PDB file of C-alpha atoms in Angstrom:
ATOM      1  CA  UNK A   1      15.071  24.357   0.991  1.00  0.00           C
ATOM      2  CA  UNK A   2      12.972  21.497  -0.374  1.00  0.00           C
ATOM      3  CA  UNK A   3      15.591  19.404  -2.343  1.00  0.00           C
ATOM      4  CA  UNK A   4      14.300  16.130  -3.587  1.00  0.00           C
ATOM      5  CA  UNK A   5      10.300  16.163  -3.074  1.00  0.00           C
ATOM      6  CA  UNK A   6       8.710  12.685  -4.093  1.00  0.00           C
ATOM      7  CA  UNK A   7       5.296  11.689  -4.042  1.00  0.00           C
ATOM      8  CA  UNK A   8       3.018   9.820  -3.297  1.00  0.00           C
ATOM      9  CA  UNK A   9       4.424   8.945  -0.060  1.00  0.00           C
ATOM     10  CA  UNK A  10       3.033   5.965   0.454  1.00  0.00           C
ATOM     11  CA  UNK A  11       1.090   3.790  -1.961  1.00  0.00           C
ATOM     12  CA  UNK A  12      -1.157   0.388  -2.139  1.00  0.00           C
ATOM     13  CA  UNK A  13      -1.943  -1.335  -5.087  1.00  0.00           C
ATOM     14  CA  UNK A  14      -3.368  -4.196  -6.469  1.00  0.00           C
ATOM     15  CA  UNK A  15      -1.495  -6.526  -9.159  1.00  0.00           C
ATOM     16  CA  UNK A  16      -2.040  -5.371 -12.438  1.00  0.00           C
ATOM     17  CA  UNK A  17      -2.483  -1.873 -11.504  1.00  0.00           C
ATOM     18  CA  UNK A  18      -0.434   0.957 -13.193  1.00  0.00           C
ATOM     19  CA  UNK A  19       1.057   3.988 -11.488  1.00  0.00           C
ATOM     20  CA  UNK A  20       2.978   6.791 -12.041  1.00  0.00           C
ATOM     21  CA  UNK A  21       5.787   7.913  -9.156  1.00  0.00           C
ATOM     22  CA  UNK A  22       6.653  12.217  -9.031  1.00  0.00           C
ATOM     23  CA  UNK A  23       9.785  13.516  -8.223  1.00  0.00           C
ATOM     24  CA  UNK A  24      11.294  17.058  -8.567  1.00  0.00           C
ATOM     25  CA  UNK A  25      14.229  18.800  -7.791  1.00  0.00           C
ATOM     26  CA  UNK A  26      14.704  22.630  -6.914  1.00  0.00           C
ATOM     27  CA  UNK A  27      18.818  22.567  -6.619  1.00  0.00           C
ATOM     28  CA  UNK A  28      18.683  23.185 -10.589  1.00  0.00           C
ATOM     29  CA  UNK A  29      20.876  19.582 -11.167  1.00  0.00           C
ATOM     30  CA  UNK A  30      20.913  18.093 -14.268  1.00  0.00           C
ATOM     31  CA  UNK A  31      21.185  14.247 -13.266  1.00  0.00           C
ATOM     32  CA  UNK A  32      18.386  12.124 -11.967  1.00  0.00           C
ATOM     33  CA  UNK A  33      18.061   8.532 -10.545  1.00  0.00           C
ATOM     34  CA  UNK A  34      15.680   6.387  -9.742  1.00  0.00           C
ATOM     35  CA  UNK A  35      16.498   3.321  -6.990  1.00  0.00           C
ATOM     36  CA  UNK A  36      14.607   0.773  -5.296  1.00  0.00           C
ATOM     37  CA  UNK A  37      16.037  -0.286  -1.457  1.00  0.00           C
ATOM     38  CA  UNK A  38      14.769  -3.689  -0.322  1.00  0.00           C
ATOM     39  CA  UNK A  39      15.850  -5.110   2.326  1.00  0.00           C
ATOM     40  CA  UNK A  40      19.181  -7.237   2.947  1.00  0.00           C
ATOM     41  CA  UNK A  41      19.943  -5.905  -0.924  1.00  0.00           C
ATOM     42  CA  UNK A  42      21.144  -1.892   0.026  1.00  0.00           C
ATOM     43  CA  UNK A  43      19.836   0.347  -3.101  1.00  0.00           C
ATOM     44  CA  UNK A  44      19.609  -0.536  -6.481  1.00  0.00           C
ATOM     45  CA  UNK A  45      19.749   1.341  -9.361  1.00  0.00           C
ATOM     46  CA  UNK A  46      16.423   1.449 -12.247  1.00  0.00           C
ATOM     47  CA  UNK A  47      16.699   4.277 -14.057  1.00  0.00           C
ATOM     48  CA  UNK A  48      18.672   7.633 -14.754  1.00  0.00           C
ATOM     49  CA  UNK A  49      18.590  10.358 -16.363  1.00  0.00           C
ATOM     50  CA  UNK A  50      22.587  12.046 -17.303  1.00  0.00           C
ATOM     51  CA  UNK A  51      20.972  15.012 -18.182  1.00  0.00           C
ATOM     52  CA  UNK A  52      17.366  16.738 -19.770  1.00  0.00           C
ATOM     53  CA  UNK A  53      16.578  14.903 -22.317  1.00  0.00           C
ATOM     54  CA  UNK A  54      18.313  11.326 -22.051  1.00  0.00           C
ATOM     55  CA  UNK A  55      18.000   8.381 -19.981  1.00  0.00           C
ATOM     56  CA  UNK A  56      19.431   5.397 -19.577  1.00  0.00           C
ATOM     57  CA  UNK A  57      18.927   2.065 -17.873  1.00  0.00           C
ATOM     58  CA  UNK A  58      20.356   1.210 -14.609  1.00  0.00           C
ATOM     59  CA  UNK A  59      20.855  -2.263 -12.799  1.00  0.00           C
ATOM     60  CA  UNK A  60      17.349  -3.042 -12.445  1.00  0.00           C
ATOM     61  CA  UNK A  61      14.647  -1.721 -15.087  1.00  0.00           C
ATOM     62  CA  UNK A  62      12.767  -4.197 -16.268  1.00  0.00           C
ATOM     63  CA  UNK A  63       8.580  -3.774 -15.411  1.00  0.00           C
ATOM     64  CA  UNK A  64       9.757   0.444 -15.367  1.00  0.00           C
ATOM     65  CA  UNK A  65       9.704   3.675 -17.694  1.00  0.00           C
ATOM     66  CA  UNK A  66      10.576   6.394 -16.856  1.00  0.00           C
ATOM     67  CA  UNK A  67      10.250  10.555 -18.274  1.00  0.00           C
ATOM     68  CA  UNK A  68      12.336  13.316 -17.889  1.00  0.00           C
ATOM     69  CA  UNK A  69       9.949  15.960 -18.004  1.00  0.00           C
ATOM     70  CA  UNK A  70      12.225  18.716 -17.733  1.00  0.00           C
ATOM     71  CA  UNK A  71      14.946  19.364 -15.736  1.00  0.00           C
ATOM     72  CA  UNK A  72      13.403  19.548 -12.539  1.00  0.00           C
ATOM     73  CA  UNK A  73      11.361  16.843 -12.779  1.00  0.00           C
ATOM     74  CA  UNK A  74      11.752  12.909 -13.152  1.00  0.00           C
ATOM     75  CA  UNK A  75       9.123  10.233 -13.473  1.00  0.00           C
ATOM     76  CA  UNK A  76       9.175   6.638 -12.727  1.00  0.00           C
ATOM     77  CA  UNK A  77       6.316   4.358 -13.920  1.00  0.00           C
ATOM     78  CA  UNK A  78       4.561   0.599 -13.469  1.00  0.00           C
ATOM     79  CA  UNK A  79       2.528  -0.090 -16.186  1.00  0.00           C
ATOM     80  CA  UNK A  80       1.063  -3.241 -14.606  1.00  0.00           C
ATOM     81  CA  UNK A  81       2.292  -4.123 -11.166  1.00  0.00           C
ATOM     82  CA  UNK A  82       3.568  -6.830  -9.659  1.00  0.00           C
ATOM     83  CA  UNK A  83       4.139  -7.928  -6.271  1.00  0.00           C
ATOM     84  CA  UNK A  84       7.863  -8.256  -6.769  1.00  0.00           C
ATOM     85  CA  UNK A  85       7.895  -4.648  -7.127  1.00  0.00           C
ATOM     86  CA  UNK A  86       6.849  -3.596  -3.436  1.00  0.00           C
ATOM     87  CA  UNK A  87       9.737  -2.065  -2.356  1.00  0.00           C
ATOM     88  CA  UNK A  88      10.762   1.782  -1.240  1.00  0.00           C
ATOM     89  CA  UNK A  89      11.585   3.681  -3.971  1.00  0.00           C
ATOM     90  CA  UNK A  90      14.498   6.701  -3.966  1.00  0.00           C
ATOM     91  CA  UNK A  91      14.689   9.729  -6.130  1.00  0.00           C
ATOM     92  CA  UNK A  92      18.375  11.374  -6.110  1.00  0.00           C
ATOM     93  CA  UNK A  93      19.881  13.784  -8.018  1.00  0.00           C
ATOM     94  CA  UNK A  94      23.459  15.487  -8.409  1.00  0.00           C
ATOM     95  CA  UNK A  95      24.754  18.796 -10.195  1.00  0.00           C
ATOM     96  CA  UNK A  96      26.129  16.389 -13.325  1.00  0.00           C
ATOM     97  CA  UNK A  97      27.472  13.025 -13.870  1.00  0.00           C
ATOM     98  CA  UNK A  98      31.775  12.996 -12.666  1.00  0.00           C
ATOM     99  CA  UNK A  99      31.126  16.036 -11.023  1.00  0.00           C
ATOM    100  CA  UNK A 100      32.701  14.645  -7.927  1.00  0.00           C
ATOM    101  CA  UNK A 101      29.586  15.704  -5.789  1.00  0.00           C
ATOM    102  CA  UNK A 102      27.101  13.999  -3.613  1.00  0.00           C
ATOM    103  CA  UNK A 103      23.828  12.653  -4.684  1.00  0.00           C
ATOM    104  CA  UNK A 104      20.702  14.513  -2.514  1.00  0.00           C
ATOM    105  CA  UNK A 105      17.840  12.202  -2.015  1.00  0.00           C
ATOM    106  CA  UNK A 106      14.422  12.314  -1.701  1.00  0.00           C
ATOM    107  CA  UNK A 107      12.298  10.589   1.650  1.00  0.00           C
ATOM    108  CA  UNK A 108      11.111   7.751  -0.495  1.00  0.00           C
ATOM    109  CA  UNK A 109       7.675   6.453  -1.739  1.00  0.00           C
ATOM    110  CA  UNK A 110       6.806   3.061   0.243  1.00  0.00           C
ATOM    111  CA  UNK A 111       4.970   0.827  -2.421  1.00  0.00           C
ATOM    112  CA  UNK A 112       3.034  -2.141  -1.436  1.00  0.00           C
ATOM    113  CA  UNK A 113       1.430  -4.633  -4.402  1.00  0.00           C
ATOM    114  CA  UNK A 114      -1.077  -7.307  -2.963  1.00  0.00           C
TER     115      UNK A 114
ATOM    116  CA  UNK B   1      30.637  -6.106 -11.606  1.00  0.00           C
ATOM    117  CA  UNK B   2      31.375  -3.952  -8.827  1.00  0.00           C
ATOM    118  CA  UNK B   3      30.246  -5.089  -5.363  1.00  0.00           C
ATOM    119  CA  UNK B   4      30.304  -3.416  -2.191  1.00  0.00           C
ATOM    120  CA  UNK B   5      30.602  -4.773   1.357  1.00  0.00           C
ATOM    121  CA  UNK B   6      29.640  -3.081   4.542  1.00  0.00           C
ATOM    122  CA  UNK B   7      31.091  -4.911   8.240  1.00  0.00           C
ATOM    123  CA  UNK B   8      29.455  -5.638  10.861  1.00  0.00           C
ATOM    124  CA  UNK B   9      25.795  -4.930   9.754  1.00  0.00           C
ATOM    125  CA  UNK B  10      24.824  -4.145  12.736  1.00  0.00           C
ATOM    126  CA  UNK B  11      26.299  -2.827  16.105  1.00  0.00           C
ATOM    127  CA  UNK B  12      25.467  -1.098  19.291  1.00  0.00           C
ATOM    128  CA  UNK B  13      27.507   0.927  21.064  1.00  0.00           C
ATOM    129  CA  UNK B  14      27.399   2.544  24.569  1.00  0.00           C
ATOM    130  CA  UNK B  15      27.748   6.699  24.927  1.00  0.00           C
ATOM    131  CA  UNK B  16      30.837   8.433  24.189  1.00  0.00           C
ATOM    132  CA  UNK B  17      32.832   4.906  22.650  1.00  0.00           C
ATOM    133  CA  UNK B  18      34.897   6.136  19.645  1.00  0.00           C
ATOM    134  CA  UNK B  19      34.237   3.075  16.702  1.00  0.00           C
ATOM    135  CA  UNK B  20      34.853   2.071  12.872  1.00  0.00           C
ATOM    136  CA  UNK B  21      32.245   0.865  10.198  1.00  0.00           C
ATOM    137  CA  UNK B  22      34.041  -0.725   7.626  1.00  0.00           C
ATOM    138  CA  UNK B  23      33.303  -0.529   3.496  1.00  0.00           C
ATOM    139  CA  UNK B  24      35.245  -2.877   1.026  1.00  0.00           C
ATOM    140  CA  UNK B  25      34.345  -2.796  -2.930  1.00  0.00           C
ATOM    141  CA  UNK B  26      35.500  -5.302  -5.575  1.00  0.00           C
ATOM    142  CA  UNK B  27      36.702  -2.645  -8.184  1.00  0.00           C
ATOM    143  CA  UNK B  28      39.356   0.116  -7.713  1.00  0.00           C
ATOM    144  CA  UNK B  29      38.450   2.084 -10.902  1.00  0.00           C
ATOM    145  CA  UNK B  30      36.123   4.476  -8.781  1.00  0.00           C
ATOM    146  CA  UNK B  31      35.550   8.381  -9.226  1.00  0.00           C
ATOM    147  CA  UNK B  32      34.822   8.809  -5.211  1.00  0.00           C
ATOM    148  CA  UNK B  33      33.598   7.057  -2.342  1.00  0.00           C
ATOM    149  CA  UNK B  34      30.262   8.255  -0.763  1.00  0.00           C
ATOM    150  CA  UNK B  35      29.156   7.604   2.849  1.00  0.00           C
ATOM    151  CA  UNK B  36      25.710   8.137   4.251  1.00  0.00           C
ATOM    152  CA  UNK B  37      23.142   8.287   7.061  1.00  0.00           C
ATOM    153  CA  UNK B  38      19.824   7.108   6.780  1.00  0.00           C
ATOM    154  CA  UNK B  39      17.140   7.427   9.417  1.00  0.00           C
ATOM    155  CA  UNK B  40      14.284   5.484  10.163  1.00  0.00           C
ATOM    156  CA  UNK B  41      11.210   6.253   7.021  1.00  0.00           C
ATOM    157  CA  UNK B  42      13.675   8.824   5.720  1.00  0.00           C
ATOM    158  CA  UNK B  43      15.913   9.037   2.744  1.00  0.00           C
ATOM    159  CA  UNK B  44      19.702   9.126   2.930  1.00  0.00           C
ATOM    160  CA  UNK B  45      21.984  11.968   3.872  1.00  0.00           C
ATOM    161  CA  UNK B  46      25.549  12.661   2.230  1.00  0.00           C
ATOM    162  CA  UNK B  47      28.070  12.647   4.850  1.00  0.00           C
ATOM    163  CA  UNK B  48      31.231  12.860   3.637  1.00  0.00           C
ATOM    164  CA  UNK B  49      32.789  11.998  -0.278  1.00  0.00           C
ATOM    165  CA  UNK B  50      36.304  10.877  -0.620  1.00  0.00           C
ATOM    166  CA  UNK B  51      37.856  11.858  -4.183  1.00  0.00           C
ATOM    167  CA  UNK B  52      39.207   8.787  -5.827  1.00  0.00           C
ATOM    168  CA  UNK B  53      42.702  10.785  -5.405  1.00  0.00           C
ATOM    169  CA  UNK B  54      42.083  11.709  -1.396  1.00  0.00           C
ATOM    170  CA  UNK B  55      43.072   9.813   1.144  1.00  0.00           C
ATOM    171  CA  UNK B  56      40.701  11.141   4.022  1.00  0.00           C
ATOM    172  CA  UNK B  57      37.891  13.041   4.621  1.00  0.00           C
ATOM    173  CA  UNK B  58      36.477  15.313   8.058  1.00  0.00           C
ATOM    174  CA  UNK B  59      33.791  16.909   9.361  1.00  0.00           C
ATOM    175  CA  UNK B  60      33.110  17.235  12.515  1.00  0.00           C
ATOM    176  CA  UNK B  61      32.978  13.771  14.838  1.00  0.00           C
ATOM    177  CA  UNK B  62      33.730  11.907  11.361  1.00  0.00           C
ATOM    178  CA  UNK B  63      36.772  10.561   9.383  1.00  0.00           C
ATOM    179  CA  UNK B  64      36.241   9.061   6.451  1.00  0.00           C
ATOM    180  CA  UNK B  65      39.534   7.225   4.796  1.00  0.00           C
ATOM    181  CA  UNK B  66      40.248   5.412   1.225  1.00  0.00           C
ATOM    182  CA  UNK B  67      42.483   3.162   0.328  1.00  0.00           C
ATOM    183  CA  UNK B  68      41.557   2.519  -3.448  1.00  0.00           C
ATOM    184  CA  UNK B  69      44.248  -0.205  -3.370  1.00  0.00           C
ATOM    185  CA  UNK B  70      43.260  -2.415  -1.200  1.00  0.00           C
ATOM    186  CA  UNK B  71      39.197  -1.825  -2.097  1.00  0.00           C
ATOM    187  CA  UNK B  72      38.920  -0.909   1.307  1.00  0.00           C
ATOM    188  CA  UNK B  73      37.389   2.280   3.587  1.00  0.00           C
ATOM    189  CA  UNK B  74      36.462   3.225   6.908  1.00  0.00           C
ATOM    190  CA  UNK B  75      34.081   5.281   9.070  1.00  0.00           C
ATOM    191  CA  UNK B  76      35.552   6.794  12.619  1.00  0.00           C
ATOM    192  CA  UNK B  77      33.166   7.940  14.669  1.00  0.00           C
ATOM    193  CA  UNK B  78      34.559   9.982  17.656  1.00  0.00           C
ATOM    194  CA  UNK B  79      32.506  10.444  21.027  1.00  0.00           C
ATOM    195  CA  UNK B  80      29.625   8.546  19.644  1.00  0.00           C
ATOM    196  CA  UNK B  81      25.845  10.449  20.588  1.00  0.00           C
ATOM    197  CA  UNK B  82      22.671   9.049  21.013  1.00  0.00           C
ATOM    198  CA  UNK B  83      21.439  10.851  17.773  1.00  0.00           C
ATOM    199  CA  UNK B  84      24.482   8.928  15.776  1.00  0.00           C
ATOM    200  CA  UNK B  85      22.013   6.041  16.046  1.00  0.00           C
ATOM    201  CA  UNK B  86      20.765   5.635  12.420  1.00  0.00           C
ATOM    202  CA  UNK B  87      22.073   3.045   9.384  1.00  0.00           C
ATOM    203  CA  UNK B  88      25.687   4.174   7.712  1.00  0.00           C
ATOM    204  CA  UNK B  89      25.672   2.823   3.767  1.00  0.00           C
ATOM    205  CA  UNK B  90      28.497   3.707   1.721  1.00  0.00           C
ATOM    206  CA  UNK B  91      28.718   3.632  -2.184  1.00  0.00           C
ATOM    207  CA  UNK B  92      31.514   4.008  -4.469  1.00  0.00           C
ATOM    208  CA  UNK B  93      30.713   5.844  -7.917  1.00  0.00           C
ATOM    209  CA  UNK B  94      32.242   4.775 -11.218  1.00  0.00           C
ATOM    210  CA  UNK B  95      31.721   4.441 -15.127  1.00  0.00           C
ATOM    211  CA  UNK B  96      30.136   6.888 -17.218  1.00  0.00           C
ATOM    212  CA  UNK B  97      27.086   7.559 -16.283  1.00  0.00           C
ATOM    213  CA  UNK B  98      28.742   8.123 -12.231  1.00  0.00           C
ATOM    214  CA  UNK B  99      26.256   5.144 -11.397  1.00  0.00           C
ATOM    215  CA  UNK B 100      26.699   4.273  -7.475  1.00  0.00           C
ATOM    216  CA  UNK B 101      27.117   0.748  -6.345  1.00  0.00           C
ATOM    217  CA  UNK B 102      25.687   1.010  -2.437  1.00  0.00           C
ATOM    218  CA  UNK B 103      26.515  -1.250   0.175  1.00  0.00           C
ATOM    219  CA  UNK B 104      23.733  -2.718   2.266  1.00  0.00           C
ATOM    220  CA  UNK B 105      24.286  -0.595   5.493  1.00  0.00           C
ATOM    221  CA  UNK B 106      25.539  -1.080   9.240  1.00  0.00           C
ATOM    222  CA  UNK B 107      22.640  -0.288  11.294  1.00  0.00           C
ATOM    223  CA  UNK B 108      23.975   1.347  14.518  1.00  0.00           C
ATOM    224  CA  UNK B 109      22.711   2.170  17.860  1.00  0.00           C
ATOM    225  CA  UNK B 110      24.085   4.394  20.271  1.00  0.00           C
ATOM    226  CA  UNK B 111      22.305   3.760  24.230  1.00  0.00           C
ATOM    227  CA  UNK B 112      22.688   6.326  27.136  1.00  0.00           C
TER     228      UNK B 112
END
């Protein structure tokens, strides 16, 4: 049972630099969400997606974009970094917004921006 | 705008104690209250989810209780284990989207 499966893992880059961050579900869930966890600050929400097709912006989304690809799979992009944006970043998803059930999260993708 | 508070943020425990992490949030128009474990490198795990119309929650060593009135909930951990040692967040869910506001986490350690 893979569940949320994010990569890259863990990433370096440079200011200015773009990147693109993978995530995919197999639990067949139509909402997505993107969050950032820094420290002393608990997770915040950039991005999600209610369901194929549509998303929305969260608490956080300036310097992102994001694509839902289909309904497995959700993208989160930097289109010129910035070292404000080091941070770990979360994938989740749920069966459908008020559902009543739990997110499932990915492991995370550790970014670093010198 | 809905915040959520998470006390003590961090506490250690000896084997076997029985203890309470605490949750408050600002806002008591909420769809459910989520805790969660989260180990070291690793994403988080649902524990339990308390309906907005629930009182309590159970499985296994954990309780999890609401009181929507009061903005408050709390964790009971029973015969604590050396593998309980992680960081507990909660979140509460609300508005239309079912966005989660997350608290910032009690990190707690369990020693032998």
């Amino acid at each position: 049972n893979a569940g949320v499966t994010q990569t890259p893992k863990f990433q370096v880059l440079k200011t200015g630099q773009s990147m693109t961050l993978q995530c995919a579900q197999d639990m067949n869930h139509n909402s997505m969400y993107w969050y950032r966890q820094d420290p002393g600050m608990g997770l915040r929400l950039i991005y999600y997606s209610a369901s194929e097709g549509t998303t929305d912006k969260g608490e956080v989304p300036n310097g992102y974009n994001v694509s839902r690809l289909n309904k497995r799979e959700f993208s989160l992009r930097l289109e010129s970094a910035a070292p404000s944006q080091t941070s770990v970043y979360f994938c989740a998803s749920s069966r459908r917004t008020g559902s009543n059930q739990p997110q499932h999260f990915g492991d995370g993708t550790r970014l670093s921006i010198l | 705008k809905q915040e959520v508070t998470q006390i003590p943020a961090a506490l250690s425990v000896p084997e076997g104690e029985n203890l309470v992490l605490n949750c408050s949030f600002t806002d008591s128009a909420i769809y459910n209250l989520q805790w969660f474990r989260q180990d070291p490198g690793k994403g988080l795990t649902s524990l339990l989810l308390i309906q907005s119309s629930q009182r309590e929650q159970t499985s296994g060593r954990l309780n999890a209780s609401l009181d929507k009135s009061s903005g408050r909930s709390t964790l009971y951990i029973a015969a604590s284990q050396p593998g309980d040692s992680a960081t507990y967040l909660c979140a509460v869910e609300a508005g239309t989207a079912s966005k989660l506001t997350f608290g910032t986490g009690t990190r707690l350690q369990v020693t032998l």
